[in-house]
CSV table of C-alpha atoms in Angstrom, one decimal:
chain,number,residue,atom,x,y,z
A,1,UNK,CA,48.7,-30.0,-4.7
A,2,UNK,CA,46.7,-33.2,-3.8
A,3,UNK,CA,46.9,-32.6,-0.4
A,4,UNK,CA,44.8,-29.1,-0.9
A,5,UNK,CA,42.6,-31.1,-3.3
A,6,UNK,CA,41.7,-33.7,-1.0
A,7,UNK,CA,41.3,-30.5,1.7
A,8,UNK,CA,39.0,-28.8,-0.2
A,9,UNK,CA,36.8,-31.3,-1.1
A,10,UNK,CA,36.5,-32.4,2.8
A,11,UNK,CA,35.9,-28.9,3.9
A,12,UNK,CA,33.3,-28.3,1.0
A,13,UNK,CA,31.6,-31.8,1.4
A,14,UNK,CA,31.5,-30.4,5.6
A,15,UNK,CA,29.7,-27.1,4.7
A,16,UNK,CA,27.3,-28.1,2.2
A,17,UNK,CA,26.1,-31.6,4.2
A,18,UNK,CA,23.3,-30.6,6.1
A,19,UNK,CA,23.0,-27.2,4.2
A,20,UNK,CA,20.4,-25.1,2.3
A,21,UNK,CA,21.3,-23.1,-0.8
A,22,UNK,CA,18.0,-20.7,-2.3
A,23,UNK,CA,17.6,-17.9,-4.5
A,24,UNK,CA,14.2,-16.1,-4.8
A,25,UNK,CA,13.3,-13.5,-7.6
A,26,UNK,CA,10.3,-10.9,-6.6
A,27,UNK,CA,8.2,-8.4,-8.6
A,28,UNK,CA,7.0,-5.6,-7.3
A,29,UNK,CA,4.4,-3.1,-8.3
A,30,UNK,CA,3.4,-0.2,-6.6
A,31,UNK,CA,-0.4,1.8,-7.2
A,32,UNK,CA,-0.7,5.4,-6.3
A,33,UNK,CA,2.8,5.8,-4.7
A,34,UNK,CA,4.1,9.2,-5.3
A,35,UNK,CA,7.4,8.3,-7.2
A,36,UNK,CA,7.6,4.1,-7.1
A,37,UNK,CA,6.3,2.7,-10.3
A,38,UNK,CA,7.6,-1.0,-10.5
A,39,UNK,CA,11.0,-2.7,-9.1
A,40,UNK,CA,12.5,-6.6,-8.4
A,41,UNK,CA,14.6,-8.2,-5.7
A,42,UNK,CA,16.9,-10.9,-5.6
A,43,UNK,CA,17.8,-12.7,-2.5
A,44,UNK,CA,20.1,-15.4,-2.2
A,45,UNK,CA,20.4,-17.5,0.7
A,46,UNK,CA,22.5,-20.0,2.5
A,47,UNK,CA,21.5,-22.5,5.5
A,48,UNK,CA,23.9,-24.6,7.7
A,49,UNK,CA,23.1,-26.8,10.3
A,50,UNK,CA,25.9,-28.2,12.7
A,51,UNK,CA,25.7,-30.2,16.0
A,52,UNK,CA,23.1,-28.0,18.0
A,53,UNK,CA,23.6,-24.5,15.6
A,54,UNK,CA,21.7,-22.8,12.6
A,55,UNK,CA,23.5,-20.5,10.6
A,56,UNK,CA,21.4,-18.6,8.1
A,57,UNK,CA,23.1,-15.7,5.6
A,58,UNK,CA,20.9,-13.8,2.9
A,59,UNK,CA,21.8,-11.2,0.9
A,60,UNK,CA,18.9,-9.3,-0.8
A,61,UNK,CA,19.8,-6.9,-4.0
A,62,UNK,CA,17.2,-4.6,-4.6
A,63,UNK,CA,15.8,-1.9,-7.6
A,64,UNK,CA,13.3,0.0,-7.8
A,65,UNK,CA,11.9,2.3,-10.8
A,66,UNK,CA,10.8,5.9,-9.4
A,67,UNK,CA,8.9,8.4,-11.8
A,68,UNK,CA,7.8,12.3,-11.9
A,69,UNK,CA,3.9,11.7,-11.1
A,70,UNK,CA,2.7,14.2,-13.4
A,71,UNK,CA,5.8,14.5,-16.1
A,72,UNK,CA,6.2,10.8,-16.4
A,73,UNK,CA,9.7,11.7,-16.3
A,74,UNK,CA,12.6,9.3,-15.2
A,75,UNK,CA,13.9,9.6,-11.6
A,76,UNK,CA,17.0,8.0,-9.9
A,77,UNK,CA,15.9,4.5,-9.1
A,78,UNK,CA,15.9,3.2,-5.4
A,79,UNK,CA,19.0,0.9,-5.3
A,80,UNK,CA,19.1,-1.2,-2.0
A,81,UNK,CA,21.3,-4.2,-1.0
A,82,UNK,CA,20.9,-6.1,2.5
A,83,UNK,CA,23.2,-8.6,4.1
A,84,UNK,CA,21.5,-10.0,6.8
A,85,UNK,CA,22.9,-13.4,9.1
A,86,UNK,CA,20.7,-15.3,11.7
A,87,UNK,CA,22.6,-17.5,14.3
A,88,UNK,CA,20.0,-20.0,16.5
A,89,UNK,CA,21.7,-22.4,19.2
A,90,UNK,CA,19.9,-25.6,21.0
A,91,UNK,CA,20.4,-25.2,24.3
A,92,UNK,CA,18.3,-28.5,25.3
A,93,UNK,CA,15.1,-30.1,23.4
A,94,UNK,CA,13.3,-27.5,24.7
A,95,UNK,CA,15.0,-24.0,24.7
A,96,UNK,CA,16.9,-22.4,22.1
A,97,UNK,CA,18.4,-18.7,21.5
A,98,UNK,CA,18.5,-16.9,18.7
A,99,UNK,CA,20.9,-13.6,17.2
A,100,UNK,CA,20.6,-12.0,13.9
A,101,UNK,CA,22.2,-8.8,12.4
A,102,UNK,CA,21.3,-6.7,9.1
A,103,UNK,CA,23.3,-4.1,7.5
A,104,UNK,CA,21.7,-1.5,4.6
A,105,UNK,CA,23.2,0.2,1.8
A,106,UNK,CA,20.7,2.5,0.2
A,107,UNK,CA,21.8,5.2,-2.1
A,108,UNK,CA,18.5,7.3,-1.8
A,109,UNK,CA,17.4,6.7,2.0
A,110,UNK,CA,18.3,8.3,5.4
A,111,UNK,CA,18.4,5.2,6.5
A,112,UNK,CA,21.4,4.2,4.8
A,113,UNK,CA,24.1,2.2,6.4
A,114,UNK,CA,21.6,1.1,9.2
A,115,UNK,CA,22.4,-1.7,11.5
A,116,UNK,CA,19.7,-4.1,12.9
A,117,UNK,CA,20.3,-6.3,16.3
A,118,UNK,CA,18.0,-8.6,16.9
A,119,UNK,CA,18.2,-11.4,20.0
A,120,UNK,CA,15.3,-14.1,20.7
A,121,UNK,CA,14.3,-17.2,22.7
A,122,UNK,CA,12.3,-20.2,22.0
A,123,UNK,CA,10.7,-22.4,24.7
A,124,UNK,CA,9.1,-25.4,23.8
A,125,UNK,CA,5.8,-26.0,25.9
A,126,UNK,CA,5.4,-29.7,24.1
A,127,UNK,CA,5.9,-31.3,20.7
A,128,UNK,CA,2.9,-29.5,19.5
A,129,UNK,CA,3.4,-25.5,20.9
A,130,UNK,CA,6.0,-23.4,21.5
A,131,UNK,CA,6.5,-19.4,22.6
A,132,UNK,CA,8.9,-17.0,21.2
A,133,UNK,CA,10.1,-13.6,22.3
A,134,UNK,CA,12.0,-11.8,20.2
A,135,UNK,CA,13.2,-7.7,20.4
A,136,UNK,CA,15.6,-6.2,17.7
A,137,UNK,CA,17.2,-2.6,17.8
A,138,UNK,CA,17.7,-0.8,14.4
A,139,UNK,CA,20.5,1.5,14.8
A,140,UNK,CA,20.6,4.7,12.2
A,141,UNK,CA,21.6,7.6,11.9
A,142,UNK,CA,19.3,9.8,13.3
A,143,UNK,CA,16.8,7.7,15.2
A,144,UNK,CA,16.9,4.4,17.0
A,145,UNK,CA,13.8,1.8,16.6
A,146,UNK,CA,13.0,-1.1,19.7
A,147,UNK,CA,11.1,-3.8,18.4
A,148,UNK,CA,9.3,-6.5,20.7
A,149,UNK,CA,7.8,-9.6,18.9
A,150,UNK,CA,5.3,-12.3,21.3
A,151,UNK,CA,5.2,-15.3,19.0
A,152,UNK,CA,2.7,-18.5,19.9
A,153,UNK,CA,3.3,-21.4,17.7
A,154,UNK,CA,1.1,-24.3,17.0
A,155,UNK,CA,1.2,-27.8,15.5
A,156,UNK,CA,-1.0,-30.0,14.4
A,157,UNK,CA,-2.3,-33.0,12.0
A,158,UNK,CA,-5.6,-33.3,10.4
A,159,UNK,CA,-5.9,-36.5,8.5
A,160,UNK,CA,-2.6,-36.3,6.5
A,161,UNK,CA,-2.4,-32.7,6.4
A,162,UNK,CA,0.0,-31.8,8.4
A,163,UNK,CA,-0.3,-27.8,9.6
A,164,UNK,CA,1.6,-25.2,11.5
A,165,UNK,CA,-0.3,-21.9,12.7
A,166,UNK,CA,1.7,-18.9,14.6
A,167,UNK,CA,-0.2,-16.0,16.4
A,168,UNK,CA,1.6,-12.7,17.9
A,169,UNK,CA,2.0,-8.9,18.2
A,170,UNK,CA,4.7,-6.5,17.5
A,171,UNK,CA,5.5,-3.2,19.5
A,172,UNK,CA,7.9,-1.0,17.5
A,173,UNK,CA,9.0,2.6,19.3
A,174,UNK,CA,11.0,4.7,17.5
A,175,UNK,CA,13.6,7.1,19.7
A,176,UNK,CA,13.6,10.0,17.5
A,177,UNK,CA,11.7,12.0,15.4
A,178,UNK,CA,13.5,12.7,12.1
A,179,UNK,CA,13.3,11.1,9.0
A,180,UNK,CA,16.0,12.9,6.7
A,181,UNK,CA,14.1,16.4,6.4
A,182,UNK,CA,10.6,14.7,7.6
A,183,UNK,CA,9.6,14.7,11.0
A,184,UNK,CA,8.3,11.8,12.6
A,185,UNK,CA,4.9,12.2,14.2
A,186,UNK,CA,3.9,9.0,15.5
A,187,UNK,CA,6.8,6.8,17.9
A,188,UNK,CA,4.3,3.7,19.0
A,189,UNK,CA,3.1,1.0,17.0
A,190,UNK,CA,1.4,-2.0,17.7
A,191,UNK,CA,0.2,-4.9,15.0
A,192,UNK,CA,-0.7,-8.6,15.3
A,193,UNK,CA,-0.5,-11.1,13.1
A,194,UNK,CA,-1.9,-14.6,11.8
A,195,UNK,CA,0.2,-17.3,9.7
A,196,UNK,CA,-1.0,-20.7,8.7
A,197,UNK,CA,1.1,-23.6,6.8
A,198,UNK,CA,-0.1,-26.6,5.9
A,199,UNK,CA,1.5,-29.2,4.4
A,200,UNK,CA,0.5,-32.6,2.0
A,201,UNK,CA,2.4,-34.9,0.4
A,202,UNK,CA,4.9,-32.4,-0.3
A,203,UNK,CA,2.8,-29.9,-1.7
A,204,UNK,CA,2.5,-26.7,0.5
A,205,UNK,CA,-0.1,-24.2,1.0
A,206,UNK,CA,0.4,-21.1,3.6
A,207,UNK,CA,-1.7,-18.1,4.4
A,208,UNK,CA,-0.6,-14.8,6.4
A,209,UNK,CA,-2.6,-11.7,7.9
A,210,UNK,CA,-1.0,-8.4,9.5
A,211,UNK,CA,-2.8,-5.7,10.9
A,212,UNK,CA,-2.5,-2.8,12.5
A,213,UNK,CA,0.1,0.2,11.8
A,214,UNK,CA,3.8,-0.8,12.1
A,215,UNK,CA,7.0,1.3,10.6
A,216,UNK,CA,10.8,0.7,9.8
A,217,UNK,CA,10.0,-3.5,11.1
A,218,UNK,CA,11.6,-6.1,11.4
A,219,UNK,CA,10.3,-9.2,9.8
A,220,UNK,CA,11.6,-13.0,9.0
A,221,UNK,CA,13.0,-13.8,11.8
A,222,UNK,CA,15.1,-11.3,11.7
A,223,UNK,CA,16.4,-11.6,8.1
A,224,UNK,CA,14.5,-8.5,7.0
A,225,UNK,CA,13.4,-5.3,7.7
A,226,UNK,CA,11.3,-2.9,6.3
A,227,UNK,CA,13.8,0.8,6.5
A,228,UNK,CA,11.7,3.2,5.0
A,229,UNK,CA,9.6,5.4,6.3
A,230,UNK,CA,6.2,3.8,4.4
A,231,UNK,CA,3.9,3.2,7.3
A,232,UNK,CA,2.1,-0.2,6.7
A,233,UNK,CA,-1.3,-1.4,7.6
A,234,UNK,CA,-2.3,-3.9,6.2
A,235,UNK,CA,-0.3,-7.1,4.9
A,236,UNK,CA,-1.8,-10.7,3.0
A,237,UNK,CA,0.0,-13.2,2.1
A,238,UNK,CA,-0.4,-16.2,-0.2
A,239,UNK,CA,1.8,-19.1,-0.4
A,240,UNK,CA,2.2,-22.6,-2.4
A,241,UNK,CA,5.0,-24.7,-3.4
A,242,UNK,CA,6.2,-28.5,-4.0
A,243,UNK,CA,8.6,-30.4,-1.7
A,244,UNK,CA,10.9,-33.3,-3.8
A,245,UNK,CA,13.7,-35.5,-2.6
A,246,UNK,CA,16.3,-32.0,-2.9
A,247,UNK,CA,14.7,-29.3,-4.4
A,248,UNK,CA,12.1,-27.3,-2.9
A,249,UNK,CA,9.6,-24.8,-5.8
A,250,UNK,CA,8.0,-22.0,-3.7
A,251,UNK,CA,6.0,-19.1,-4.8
A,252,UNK,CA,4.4,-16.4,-2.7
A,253,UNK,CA,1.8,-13.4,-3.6
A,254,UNK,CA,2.1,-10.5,-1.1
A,255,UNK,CA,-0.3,-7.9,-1.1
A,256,UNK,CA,0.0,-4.4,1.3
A,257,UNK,CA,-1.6,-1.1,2.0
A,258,UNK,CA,0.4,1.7,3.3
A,259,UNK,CA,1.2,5.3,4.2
A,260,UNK,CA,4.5,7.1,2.5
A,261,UNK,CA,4.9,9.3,5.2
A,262,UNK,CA,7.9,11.8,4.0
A,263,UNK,CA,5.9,12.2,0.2
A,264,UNK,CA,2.5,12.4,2.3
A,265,UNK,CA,0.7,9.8,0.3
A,266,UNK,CA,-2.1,7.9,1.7
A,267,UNK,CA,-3.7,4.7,0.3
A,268,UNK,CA,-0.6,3.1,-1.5
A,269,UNK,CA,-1.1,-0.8,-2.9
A,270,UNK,CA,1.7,-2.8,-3.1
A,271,UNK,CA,1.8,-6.0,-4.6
A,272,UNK,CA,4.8,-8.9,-4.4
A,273,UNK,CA,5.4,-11.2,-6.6
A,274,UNK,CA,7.5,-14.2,-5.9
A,275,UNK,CA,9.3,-17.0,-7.3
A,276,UNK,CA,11.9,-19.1,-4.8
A,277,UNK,CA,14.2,-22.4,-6.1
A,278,UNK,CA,15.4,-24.1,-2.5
A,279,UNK,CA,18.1,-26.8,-3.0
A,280,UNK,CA,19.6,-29.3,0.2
A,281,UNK,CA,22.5,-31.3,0.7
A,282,UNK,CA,22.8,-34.1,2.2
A,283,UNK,CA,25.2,-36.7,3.2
């Protein structure tokens, strides 16, 4: 019996060193969507680093209220849970791969039980820049979606703010044409986006910009993916948390206009609320 004590607490003390627990609680609330009225998400995710690896595994848990527009009455609310892992190896200082996978369980969707494959490389140009190219394949059952991310990544210091900007596109095309009973009409899309962290004294402050149409993407590196047929087209973001010695307080505001394509809706606000605890272990 001591012998498995002593076990477990070497095995435990050799996963958590070096490793990232989080959990993150979002609101939502959505404006002149055809059924969605309000909803939450939980994700909680875990972080490993060992020799020149990165594991990453989140699992998101999602719910959202659906109504009759006109009766007010109650409909079956949107129940969604996502396990998503993200694998990155250093080959050398300056090039590193990257796979990820997501699975979906959706109990309303046609996209339930889709599968996400995602493989990137990263090739540092100096200590300040970087590229990334990243393409993912969403696998459901009725259509297949390519993605293709460009990513340009830049660092740099101004006085004691220390900031991070990234630049890029995305190119989705969708191989198929039917959502369910709604038929896709567009297969293309092309968006760019604009992120910029800064960081003082442990406080941090991040901004974010999409534009341009995109459907069913991929997002976060690969850890999530937007499966619903709600054409987006435009996405802010608004970020600010504290860094301490162990414990990292984020919150984010996320703000989105969109198209629900299968309830022909146009014009539909979306707004994200959320609130993230980040704790790390250490030898």
């Amino acid at each position: 019996m001591k012998k498995v004590l002593v076990t477990t607490a070497l095995l435990s003390s050799y996963l958590l060193a070096n490793s990232e627990i989080s959990t993150y609680y979002t609101y939502k609330d959505y404006d002149n969507s055809k059924t969605k009225t309000e909803g939450k998400t939980l994700d909680y995710r875990f972080l490993h680093n060992f020799q020149n690896s990165e594991l990453t595994i989140n699992y998101e848990d999602s719910l959202t209220k659906r109504e009759n527009e006109l009766t007010k009455i109650k409909m079956t609310s949107l129940e969604i849970e996502k396990l998503s892992m993200k694998y990155l190896y250093h080959i050398s200082n300056d090039i590193s791969i990257k796979t990820s996978f997501i699975n979906i369980e959706d109990n309303l969707a046609p996209s339930d039980n889709g599968k996400i494959y995602g493989l990137g490389f990263i090739k540092s140009i100096n200590n300040s820049n970087e590229i990334k190219i990243d393409t993912y394949l969403s696998n459901y059952d009725d259509f297949n979606v390519n993605q293709y991310d460009l990513t340009f990544v830049k660092k740099f210091k101004f006085n004691d703010i220390n900031f991070m900007g990234q630049t890029g596109i995305k190119y989705i095309d969708i191989n198929g044409s039917e959502y369910g009973n709604y038929n896709l009409k567009n297969n293309y899309y092309t968006s760019y986006f604009l992120n910029l962290n800064a960081n003082y004294n442990g406080f941090i402050f991040g901004l974010g910009f999409m534009n341009g149409d995109r459907l069913f993407a991929v997002l976060e590196d690969g850890l999530k993916v937007e499966h619903h047929a709600l054409e987006q087209n435009k996405t802010y973001v608004v970020s600010l948390g504290k860094k301490f010695k162990n414990i990292d307080l984020i919150s984010r505001y996320i703000y989105s206009n969109s198209n629900e394509l299968p309830e022909n809706r146009k014009d539909v606000k979306s707004q994200f609320v959320s609130l993230g605890l980040k704790y790390k272990f250490s030898l």
